[in-house]
XYZ file of C-alpha atoms in Angstrom:
656
model
C 23.287 -11.921 15.780
C 26.776 -12.231 14.256
C 25.953 -15.707 12.915
C 22.685 -14.418 11.431
C 24.567 -11.677 9.591
C 27.184 -14.161 8.399
C 24.488 -16.454 7.001
C 22.922 -13.530 5.170
C 26.253 -12.530 3.640
C 27.151 -16.079 2.575
C 23.704 -16.557 1.073
C 24.073 -13.287 -0.793
C 27.428 -14.327 -2.256
C 25.932 -17.595 -3.500
C 22.963 -15.766 -5.016
C 25.290 -13.269 -6.721
C 27.403 -16.024 -8.220
C 24.324 -17.906 -9.388
C 22.902 -14.780 -11.000
C 26.158 -14.020 -12.781
C 26.467 -17.544 -14.115
C 22.865 -17.603 -15.304
C 22.691 -14.155 -16.819
C 26.100 -12.794 -17.733
C 25.619 -9.568 -19.617
C 21.862 -9.261 -19.011
C 18.837 -10.183 -16.992
C 18.221 -13.793 -15.925
C 16.282 -16.099 -18.192
C 12.567 -15.460 -17.771
C 10.904 -17.766 -15.281
C 7.508 -19.347 -15.864
C 4.491 -17.132 -15.183
C 3.062 -17.429 -11.660
C 0.558 -20.285 -11.254
C -3.003 -19.210 -12.007
C -1.971 -16.664 -14.635
C -4.361 -15.976 -17.514
C -3.704 -14.140 -20.764
C -4.354 -10.729 -19.221
C -1.719 -11.359 -16.510
C 1.125 -10.934 -19.002
C 4.073 -8.640 -18.133
C 2.541 -5.924 -20.320
C -0.426 -5.746 -17.950
C 1.758 -5.825 -14.826
C 3.659 -2.618 -15.594
C 1.942 0.504 -14.255
C 1.857 4.110 -15.427
C 0.035 7.198 -14.190
C -2.767 8.342 -16.488
C -5.514 10.872 -15.726
C -4.721 10.731 -12.040
C -5.000 6.939 -11.770
C -2.579 4.022 -11.834
C -3.162 2.169 -15.110
C -1.807 -1.169 -16.322
C -0.619 -2.071 -19.816
C -4.138 -3.130 -20.807
C -5.579 0.261 -19.929
C -7.189 -0.894 -16.695
C -7.327 1.287 -13.610
C -5.386 -0.504 -10.862
C -5.770 -0.378 -7.081
C -2.800 -1.539 -4.996
C -3.547 -2.936 -1.538
C -1.291 -4.724 0.904
C 1.272 -4.254 3.642
C 4.755 -3.091 4.539
C 7.348 -5.892 4.757
C 8.524 -5.049 7.182
C 9.735 -3.301 10.314
C 12.154 -6.198 10.652
C 14.369 -4.274 8.213
C 14.800 -1.608 10.911
C 16.311 -4.212 13.254
C 19.772 -5.752 13.291
C 18.843 -9.342 14.129
C 18.561 -10.347 10.457
C 21.133 -7.981 9.026
C 18.740 -5.278 7.817
C 16.629 -7.722 5.791
C 12.865 -8.185 6.102
C 13.295 -11.935 6.598
C 15.734 -14.396 8.096
C 15.550 -16.575 4.977
C 14.041 -16.798 1.520
C 11.796 -19.574 2.860
C 10.333 -17.123 5.383
C 9.847 -14.575 2.602
C 7.895 -17.145 0.599
C 5.788 -18.038 3.632
C 5.051 -14.373 4.164
C 4.190 -13.761 0.504
C 1.698 -16.622 0.471
C 0.110 -15.328 3.671
C -0.142 -11.758 2.344
C -2.260 -13.149 -0.496
C -4.232 -15.874 1.278
C -4.810 -14.239 4.676
C -4.380 -10.532 4.085
C -5.856 -10.204 0.600
C -2.920 -8.084 -0.561
C -1.672 -7.669 -4.111
C 1.212 -5.322 -3.235
C 3.937 -4.889 -0.627
C 6.104 -1.914 0.220
C 9.458 -3.611 0.604
C 11.826 -1.924 3.084
C 15.540 -1.553 2.358
C 18.354 -0.415 4.660
C 20.909 2.168 3.530
C 23.112 1.188 6.479
C 23.399 -2.359 5.109
C 23.479 -1.429 1.444
C 26.517 0.832 2.001
C 28.260 -0.110 5.265
C 31.532 1.311 3.916
C 31.465 4.660 2.186
C 31.360 4.317 -1.579
C 31.074 0.518 -1.506
C 27.700 -1.104 -2.160
C 27.386 -4.422 -0.346
C 26.646 -6.808 -3.212
C 25.858 -9.661 -0.832
C 23.148 -7.576 0.843
C 21.693 -6.545 -2.510
C 21.686 -10.178 -3.642
C 19.838 -11.275 -0.502
C 17.363 -8.394 -0.893
C 16.702 -9.400 -4.498
C 16.105 -13.022 -3.598
C 13.644 -12.126 -0.826
C 11.887 -9.643 -3.094
C 11.583 -12.333 -5.770
C 9.545 -14.464 -3.342
C 6.785 -11.838 -3.555
C 7.124 -11.201 -7.271
C 6.855 -14.920 -7.989
C 3.653 -15.003 -5.931
C 2.143 -12.452 -8.317
C 2.520 -9.622 -5.796
C 3.648 -6.181 -6.922
C 6.558 -4.645 -5.018
C 7.406 -1.041 -4.114
C 10.982 -0.837 -2.735
C 11.520 1.802 -0.061
C 14.793 3.118 1.374
C 13.562 3.420 4.926
C 14.667 5.666 7.749
C 13.287 6.684 11.127
C 15.167 9.102 13.386
C 17.900 9.167 10.722
C 20.124 6.363 12.060
C 20.439 3.916 14.926
C 24.079 4.959 15.199
C 23.002 8.251 16.784
C 21.836 6.258 19.815
C 24.001 4.641 22.492
C 23.600 1.296 24.232
C 21.726 2.888 27.122
C 19.374 5.033 25.028
C 15.634 4.874 25.513
C 15.063 5.003 21.776
C 16.661 3.847 18.554
C 16.588 4.713 14.873
C 17.344 3.224 11.493
C 18.554 4.373 8.103
C 21.967 5.962 7.622
C 25.191 3.933 8.020
C 27.588 4.434 10.911
C 30.101 6.278 8.717
C 27.462 8.960 7.982
C 27.002 9.665 11.674
C 30.764 9.676 12.116
C 31.073 12.373 9.453
C 29.366 14.975 11.648
C 29.856 16.189 15.186
C 26.473 15.527 16.726
C 25.513 16.037 20.373
C 24.619 13.155 22.635
C 21.085 12.182 21.787
C 18.329 13.263 24.179
C 14.628 13.697 23.586
C 13.916 15.257 26.967
C 10.425 14.464 28.196
C 9.113 12.389 25.292
C 6.092 10.119 25.563
C 6.278 8.859 21.968
C 9.321 7.966 19.916
C 8.193 10.269 17.123
C 8.876 13.313 19.290
C 12.581 12.675 18.652
C 12.028 13.925 15.094
C 11.677 17.516 16.281
C 13.111 17.472 19.828
C 16.265 15.341 19.714
C 19.119 17.591 18.539
C 21.251 14.665 17.425
C 18.437 13.625 15.073
C 17.535 17.111 13.886
C 21.129 18.143 13.131
C 21.959 14.919 11.309
C 18.754 15.217 9.271
C 19.550 18.834 8.419
C 23.008 17.810 7.251
C 21.587 15.123 4.984
C 19.236 17.529 3.231
C 22.034 20.061 2.782
C 24.477 17.406 1.560
C 26.980 18.137 4.314
C 30.070 15.943 3.962
C 28.604 14.720 0.659
C 26.252 12.303 2.445
C 23.297 12.933 0.121
C 25.530 12.330 -2.879
C 26.585 9.022 -1.346
C 22.983 7.996 -0.674
C 21.940 8.757 -4.232
C 24.894 6.817 -5.598
C 23.961 3.777 -3.504
C 20.309 4.102 -4.486
C 21.383 4.142 -8.127
C 23.521 1.033 -7.666
C 20.640 -0.703 -5.867
C 18.168 0.069 -8.639
C 20.618 -0.986 -11.321
C 21.259 -4.260 -9.486
C 17.528 -5.018 -9.228
C 16.922 -4.144 -12.876
C 19.788 -6.401 -13.919
C 19.054 -9.413 -11.707
C 15.253 -9.634 -11.952
C 13.698 -11.190 -15.038
C 11.580 -9.007 -17.327
C 8.414 -10.560 -15.877
C 9.575 -9.949 -12.309
C 10.792 -6.424 -12.976
C 7.442 -5.557 -14.573
C 5.781 -6.146 -11.196
C 8.092 -3.650 -9.461
C 5.799 -0.622 -9.509
C 8.334 2.133 -8.817
C 10.553 3.333 -5.996
C 9.939 5.191 -2.717
C 13.077 7.366 -2.392
C 12.900 8.409 1.260
C 10.621 7.557 4.161
C 8.958 10.409 6.071
C 11.170 13.357 5.088
C 11.574 16.203 7.570
C 13.953 19.162 7.401
C 15.501 18.665 10.840
C 15.461 22.450 11.145
C 14.647 25.479 9.025
C 17.040 28.240 8.065
C 16.246 31.852 8.874
C 13.203 32.887 6.850
C 12.603 29.359 5.607
C 9.224 27.688 6.038
C 8.061 24.134 5.640
C 6.616 25.103 2.258
C 9.773 26.725 0.936
C 11.807 23.784 2.277
C 9.706 21.409 0.198
C 10.202 23.634 -2.849
C 13.895 24.468 -2.502
C 15.346 21.404 -0.735
C 13.053 18.377 -0.895
C 11.897 18.634 -4.509
C 15.419 19.072 -5.936
C 16.361 15.879 -4.052
C 13.488 14.028 -5.739
C 14.583 15.388 -9.115
C 18.081 14.031 -8.468
C 16.632 10.673 -7.421
C 14.491 10.632 -10.570
C 17.648 11.066 -12.640
C 19.199 8.069 -10.845
C 16.099 6.011 -11.626
C 16.313 6.872 -15.302
C 19.993 5.999 -15.473
C 19.398 2.659 -13.735
C 16.742 1.470 -16.195
C 13.684 2.597 -14.196
C 12.678 5.366 -16.600
C 9.223 3.862 -17.174
C 8.421 3.560 -13.456
C 7.199 6.428 -11.242
C 8.926 7.715 -8.132
C 6.559 7.494 -5.140
C 7.491 10.773 -3.445
C 6.519 11.787 0.077
C 5.864 15.389 1.157
C 6.973 16.847 4.481
C 6.026 14.271 7.097
C 3.764 16.705 8.953
C 1.835 18.143 5.985
C -1.352 16.175 6.780
C -0.966 15.620 10.546
C -4.386 15.620 12.183
C -3.164 17.484 15.284
C -3.192 21.203 14.573
C 0.004 22.033 16.459
C 1.890 19.307 14.545
C 0.641 20.175 11.061
C 3.019 22.065 8.775
C 2.169 23.650 5.460
C 3.155 21.393 2.609
C 2.018 18.657 0.286
C 4.333 19.712 -2.557
C 2.256 22.856 -3.082
C 4.834 24.470 -5.371
C 5.804 21.424 -7.431
C 3.327 22.198 -10.204
C 1.988 19.242 -12.183
C 4.280 16.337 -11.342
C 2.625 13.352 -13.022
C 3.055 10.894 -14.638
C 6.661 10.334 -13.508
C 5.793 10.806 -9.856
C 3.083 9.536 -7.496
C 1.967 11.446 -4.388
C 2.969 9.074 -1.600
C 1.932 9.878 1.945
C 1.218 8.343 5.347
C -1.647 8.767 7.775
C -1.895 7.816 11.419
C -4.565 9.194 13.727
C -2.277 10.894 16.222
C -5.294 12.039 18.224
C -6.331 8.430 18.729
C -2.745 7.334 19.409
C -2.301 10.056 22.044
C -5.000 8.573 24.248
C -6.163 12.015 25.370
C -7.016 14.016 22.231
C -9.670 11.573 21.023
C -11.938 9.886 23.519
C -13.902 6.849 22.415
C -13.759 4.952 19.160
C -13.659 5.950 15.506
C -16.952 6.044 13.633
C -18.493 6.100 10.186
C -16.690 8.593 7.950
C -14.051 9.397 10.583
C -11.267 9.946 8.030
C -13.287 10.944 4.959
C -11.938 14.492 5.222
C -8.319 13.477 5.835
C -8.212 11.041 2.929
C -10.223 13.446 0.801
C -7.384 15.936 1.274
C -4.975 13.338 -0.115
C -7.218 12.785 -3.162
C -7.500 16.523 -3.772
C -3.762 17.142 -3.432
C -2.966 14.329 -5.872
C -5.502 15.721 -8.348
C -3.933 19.178 -8.089
C -0.520 17.627 -8.765
C -1.886 15.778 -11.783
C -1.004 12.354 -10.463
C -2.256 9.362 -8.474
C -2.206 9.035 -4.694
C -0.756 6.228 -2.583
C -1.048 5.753 1.201
C 2.108 3.780 1.921
C 1.559 3.659 5.700
C -1.505 3.635 7.941
C -2.557 1.618 10.962
C -2.940 1.685 14.739
C -1.253 0.031 17.775
C -2.538 -3.464 18.601
C -1.402 -3.470 22.226
C -1.105 -0.854 24.934
C -3.545 1.681 26.365
C -5.120 2.806 23.066
C -5.268 -0.584 21.325
C -9.006 -0.833 22.035
C -9.506 1.773 19.292
C -7.772 -0.326 16.618
C -10.832 -2.184 15.232
C -12.717 1.044 14.545
C -9.726 3.202 13.574
C -8.435 0.755 10.972
C -11.954 0.075 9.644
C -12.475 3.814 9.199
C -9.143 4.092 7.378
C -10.048 1.329 4.933
C -13.475 2.899 4.480
C -11.771 6.184 3.547
C -9.495 4.365 1.085
C -12.559 2.867 -0.614
C -14.571 6.082 -0.853
C -14.463 9.692 0.283
C -18.007 9.356 1.675
C -19.322 8.111 5.022
C -21.430 5.005 4.639
C -24.582 6.900 5.576
C -24.193 9.058 2.456
C -22.811 6.586 -0.074
C -26.076 5.294 -1.540
C -27.489 8.833 -1.804
C -24.505 10.405 -3.595
C -22.301 7.685 -5.089
C -20.863 10.019 -7.738
C -19.025 11.828 -4.930
C -17.275 8.581 -3.990
C -14.001 9.649 -5.616
C -11.206 7.398 -6.866
C -10.464 4.246 -4.884
C -7.131 4.827 -3.147
C -4.182 2.456 -3.087
C -2.399 1.795 0.194
C -0.208 -0.516 2.266
C -0.923 -0.999 5.958
C 1.858 -0.819 8.523
C 2.877 -3.616 8.892
C 3.307 -7.358 8.081
C 5.993 -8.668 10.442
C 6.256 -12.441 10.435
C 8.321 -12.328 13.651
C 5.894 -10.229 15.700
C 6.325 -11.036 19.387
C 9.197 -13.453 18.638
C 12.120 -11.106 18.061
C 15.536 -11.238 19.631
C 16.852 -7.755 18.995
C 19.765 -6.296 20.957
C 18.544 -2.709 21.196
C 21.356 -0.463 19.999
C 23.664 -3.493 20.294
C 23.083 -3.776 24.054
C 23.269 -7.465 25.135
C 21.529 -6.492 28.365
C 18.513 -5.103 26.518
C 17.104 -7.888 24.341
C 13.739 -6.973 22.813
C 11.303 -9.760 22.019
C 7.773 -8.345 22.197
C 5.711 -6.540 19.578
C 7.735 -5.021 16.741
C 10.901 -4.880 18.940
C 11.322 -1.261 17.908
C 10.624 1.727 20.166
C 7.732 -0.019 21.872
C 5.620 -0.343 18.710
C 3.206 -3.203 18.035
C 1.350 -2.834 14.733
C 1.897 -6.080 12.848
C -1.263 -7.526 11.325
C 0.284 -11.015 11.364
C 2.311 -13.309 13.634
C 3.378 -16.943 13.733
C 1.468 -19.401 15.897
C 3.178 -22.117 17.914
C 3.272 -24.393 14.874
C 5.083 -21.733 12.843
C 2.094 -20.884 10.643
C 1.099 -17.256 9.940
C -2.102 -16.117 11.656
C -3.871 -12.766 11.599
C -3.835 -10.585 14.703
C -6.769 -8.510 13.440
C -10.223 -9.494 12.256
C -9.946 -11.253 8.901
C -13.125 -9.480 7.776
C -11.319 -6.167 8.235
C -8.071 -7.067 6.455
C -9.063 -9.498 3.701
C -11.263 -7.121 1.755
C -13.210 -6.922 -1.469
C -11.659 -4.252 -3.712
C -11.392 -3.520 -7.461
C -7.817 -4.539 -8.215
C -8.176 -3.796 -11.957
C -11.068 -1.898 -13.557
C -11.476 -2.088 -17.344
C -12.300 1.588 -17.596
C -12.862 4.101 -14.811
C -14.278 3.303 -11.373
C -17.069 5.794 -10.706
C -18.129 4.601 -7.255
C -17.152 1.818 -4.876
C -18.094 0.786 -1.378
C -17.501 -2.264 0.791
C -19.287 -3.161 4.004
C -16.910 -5.579 5.727
C -19.044 -6.210 8.866
C -15.835 -6.401 10.876
C -16.045 -6.628 14.640
C -15.101 -4.537 17.626
C -15.002 -7.243 20.249
C -18.386 -8.955 20.014
C -20.009 -6.007 18.213
C -20.438 -6.204 14.448
C -19.726 -2.835 12.862
C -22.165 -1.979 10.072
C -21.590 1.559 8.815
C -23.160 1.219 5.373
C -26.446 -0.678 5.546
C -28.432 -1.127 2.347
C -31.119 1.586 2.408
C -34.780 0.739 2.807
C -35.443 2.106 -0.678
C -33.800 -1.074 -2.026
C -35.723 -3.768 -0.111
C -34.876 -6.674 -2.403
C -31.182 -5.777 -2.388
C -31.318 -5.549 1.416
C -32.998 -8.959 1.593
C -30.387 -10.464 -0.715
C -27.497 -9.060 1.343
C -29.050 -9.833 4.714
C -26.410 -9.718 7.435
C -23.634 -10.633 5.014
C -20.739 -8.646 3.647
C -21.255 -6.826 0.385
C -19.596 -4.485 -2.074
C -20.799 -2.385 -4.984
C -18.693 -1.240 -7.934
C -19.927 1.136 -10.635
C -17.593 1.744 -13.573
C -17.512 3.170 -17.084
C -16.085 0.769 -19.668
C -13.244 1.616 -22.038
C -13.467 -1.154 -24.629
C -10.808 -3.359 -23.077
C -11.090 -7.069 -23.802
C -9.550 -7.732 -20.403
C -11.969 -8.133 -17.490
C -12.545 -5.964 -14.479
C -11.104 -7.821 -11.492
C -12.077 -7.663 -7.824
C -10.193 -9.472 -5.100
C -12.529 -12.000 -3.474
C -11.855 -12.411 0.258
C -11.715 -15.914 1.689
C -15.101 -15.150 3.285
C -16.553 -15.099 -0.260
C -16.257 -18.754 -1.371
C -17.258 -18.960 -5.044
C -20.019 -21.483 -4.397
C -21.847 -19.115 -2.040
C -21.023 -15.741 -3.589
C -23.814 -13.898 -5.375
C -23.330 -11.250 -8.073
C -26.078 -8.986 -9.368
C -24.997 -6.878 -12.322
C -26.231 -5.356 -15.563
C -23.950 -8.048 -17.081
C -26.177 -10.735 -15.581
C -26.671 -12.513 -12.258
C -24.874 -15.440 -10.680
C -25.599 -17.363 -7.500
C -22.397 -19.366 -7.281
C -19.567 -18.295 -9.544
C -18.484 -20.288 -12.624
C -14.928 -20.732 -13.853
C -13.897 -18.555 -16.809
C -14.900 -20.041 -20.172
C -14.335 -17.089 -22.486
C -18.113 -16.652 -22.807
C -19.608 -15.899 -19.382
C -19.351 -12.214 -18.409
C -19.235 -13.180 -14.713
C -16.640 -15.711 -13.555
C -14.172 -16.552 -10.801
C -10.498 -17.456 -11.202
C -7.413 -18.008 -9.086
C -5.191 -15.039 -8.378
C -1.725 -15.503 -9.881
C 0.845 -16.983 -7.543
C -0.643 -20.285 -6.437
C -1.638 -19.021 -2.979
C -5.316 -19.979 -3.197
C -6.571 -16.406 -3.533
C -9.583 -15.810 -5.776
C -10.692 -12.966 -8.026
C -14.017 -12.070 -9.555
C -13.892 -11.387 -13.309
C -16.490 -9.076 -14.890
C -16.173 -8.759 -18.679
C -17.766 -5.865 -20.571
C -16.027 -5.126 -23.850
C -18.076 -2.096 -24.883
C -16.940 1.517 -24.672
C -18.390 4.384 -22.678
C -21.156 2.422 -20.960
C -21.799 2.470 -17.246
C -21.849 -0.937 -15.568
C -22.538 -2.004 -12.015
C -22.060 -5.083 -9.845
C -23.241 -5.982 -6.354
C -21.187 -8.761 -4.753
C -22.362 -10.392 -1.531
C -21.906 -13.509 0.578
C -25.169 -12.926 2.462
C -27.466 -14.950 0.241
C -28.110 -18.673 0.573
C -29.487 -20.158 -2.669
C -31.378 -16.988 -3.642
C -34.354 -17.484 -5.897
C -34.412 -16.336 -9.499
C -37.204 -13.918 -8.653
C -35.177 -12.305 -5.837
C -32.152 -11.915 -8.111
C -34.320 -10.360 -10.794
C -36.010 -7.982 -8.347
C -32.649 -6.906 -6.895
C -31.351 -6.271 -10.403
C -34.343 -4.073 -11.238
C -33.747 -2.034 -8.060
C -30.057 -1.585 -8.745
C -30.685 -0.622 -12.372
C -33.140 2.048 -11.279
C -30.701 3.307 -8.632
C -27.916 3.576 -11.215
C -30.217 5.390 -13.642
C -31.097 7.923 -10.950
C -27.766 8.443 -9.209
C -25.016 7.824 -11.795
C -24.155 10.055 -14.741
C -25.426 9.017 -18.158
C -23.012 7.196 -20.483
C -21.329 9.115 -23.251
C -22.939 6.879 -25.875
C -25.670 9.095 -27.403
C -27.615 6.035 -28.589
C -28.296 4.943 -25.008
C -32.070 5.352 -24.422
C -33.000 7.991 -21.881
C -34.792 6.754 -18.824
C -33.065 3.356 -18.873
C -30.286 2.396 -16.463
C -26.960 2.524 -18.322
C -26.060 -0.955 -19.474
C -29.401 -2.448 -18.363
C -31.732 -4.226 -20.827
C -35.139 -2.787 -21.537
C -38.148 -4.781 -20.366
C -38.414 -7.938 -22.433
C -35.031 -7.432 -24.110
C -32.456 -10.193 -24.168
C -28.993 -8.838 -23.423
C -26.633 -9.612 -26.319
C -23.422 -11.414 -25.571
C -20.554 -8.917 -25.254
C -17.759 -8.985 -27.814
C -15.119 -11.530 -26.846
C -11.377 -11.463 -27.189
C -9.753 -13.977 -29.509
C -7.162 -14.675 -26.831
C -7.576 -17.871 -24.813
C -8.406 -17.600 -21.120
């Protein structure tokens, strides 16, 4: 472990020196755009802002972020508080996030303990190593959300013989207070330490009340970290940093007399976020939102755990803040409060609450953690629990209701699954520094095992969950506003294929076209952007056998972009082999639709035409009329009248 830390520090020094030599007085010279980039992948389109409750890029497109946390390795000591042992491993992981996991975003964990091991002194070598590993994802065209992570406040509260461990605050922070010997009592899950372990609760309370100036120190280090990243990333790279997550899973530790969870959020938590926001602005992050988390327990799905919150008294916080929350099904995790598996629409209400709270705050929502254990007594629930969570990210409706009431689908939510740990099952972590307690299995942290990926015996990343569940179709950039979206992944629970959203019998030609294949439907209102709407195409949708039926046209087999065809396929930026579907509609205020499926094998022209007629009629019946008053009544928005030839949409003068 000592040698691993030494390598990290030496690497960081070399990176720092290289950065200083290459960019004295400013950011490094801009690197070449990621492979596969097209004109609409410019830095201007990469930067995100909050507008009308959605994340929007510089081209005015509504953006959906999907991906993973990288990673719980940061919570361990074996690699010095870094997500990866080397930049090479970071690059391997970034490529796999794209190619295997279908992600376009990672929440990138940072360690306060390693960023400030000595009070008042930021560890420049650590920050250099962090920046270099982060760059591996940015160069692969993946957006990054840095997160100063903590669980149970600090590992330094726990002794060598402890049953549990933590991460977050440096040793000197723990040494500042007089905390009792840690003890959780009768705890079946590590999370019970949050409310039952007095060492954890008192140290957390002290942080929020800035005892011994520890909150001041954290904010100073956060400011130095943000300034370092802004200074050492190129403009192109920095544009793909979406914002900052100030603090993972905040909890008061304890409430003062008369204080409630709601007043704590108002009087303690929100002022902290305001202070962090000031640090962001001073460090050059003024154009990026803070991804702020409410009280950890505000949306717990166990009644006796739930606490009133959700930033109820913060007023309208957007666009400089994003509502950032987590969701785990604690009933399912408990093994006793939920018998059986998750089903269609299981979390529609829970995720609907997140949508509603974000709307009330006047901002966008982001689910920065969700998932389920992949080993242990409740792991049999994982295929259905995680499917139901992704279903709830896609739409606030159960599949059985989606086709009947698509306008109630709600905004497509962004989120990052916990987690993407390249070293899953191959750790060598001395728990709390104990050489007699070397952890190797799972996540090597408090008995958890949630990583969606691992390395096989040849050292190549492989998925630990069904690829059809993880590598998903989703609208990564919509040129306008997404009105309704659904995706039937046909993922499996053992040998059973889970189909929660079958095509209804009222659309027989669409059902025939889809067959037993995967499919998705996107309905959107255009905003005049010359840039296309983009959907991530999973690896299970090879362009040659992917079928699109849209008011823009039909395609059985997807062509490369030519600047003329409204339906095309292109590489995702980053050179990882990922593909994206491009749908170009340059008009304003019209409603467009697209069905994307891999179920058809050489469909006939007549079947494509019949499916298009059905979908056009469905859109005309179920989706609101366009704002364009010249649109004929009784015709599906964006669909040609019988016998009409659809005119070519207006094209951008920019090259593809």
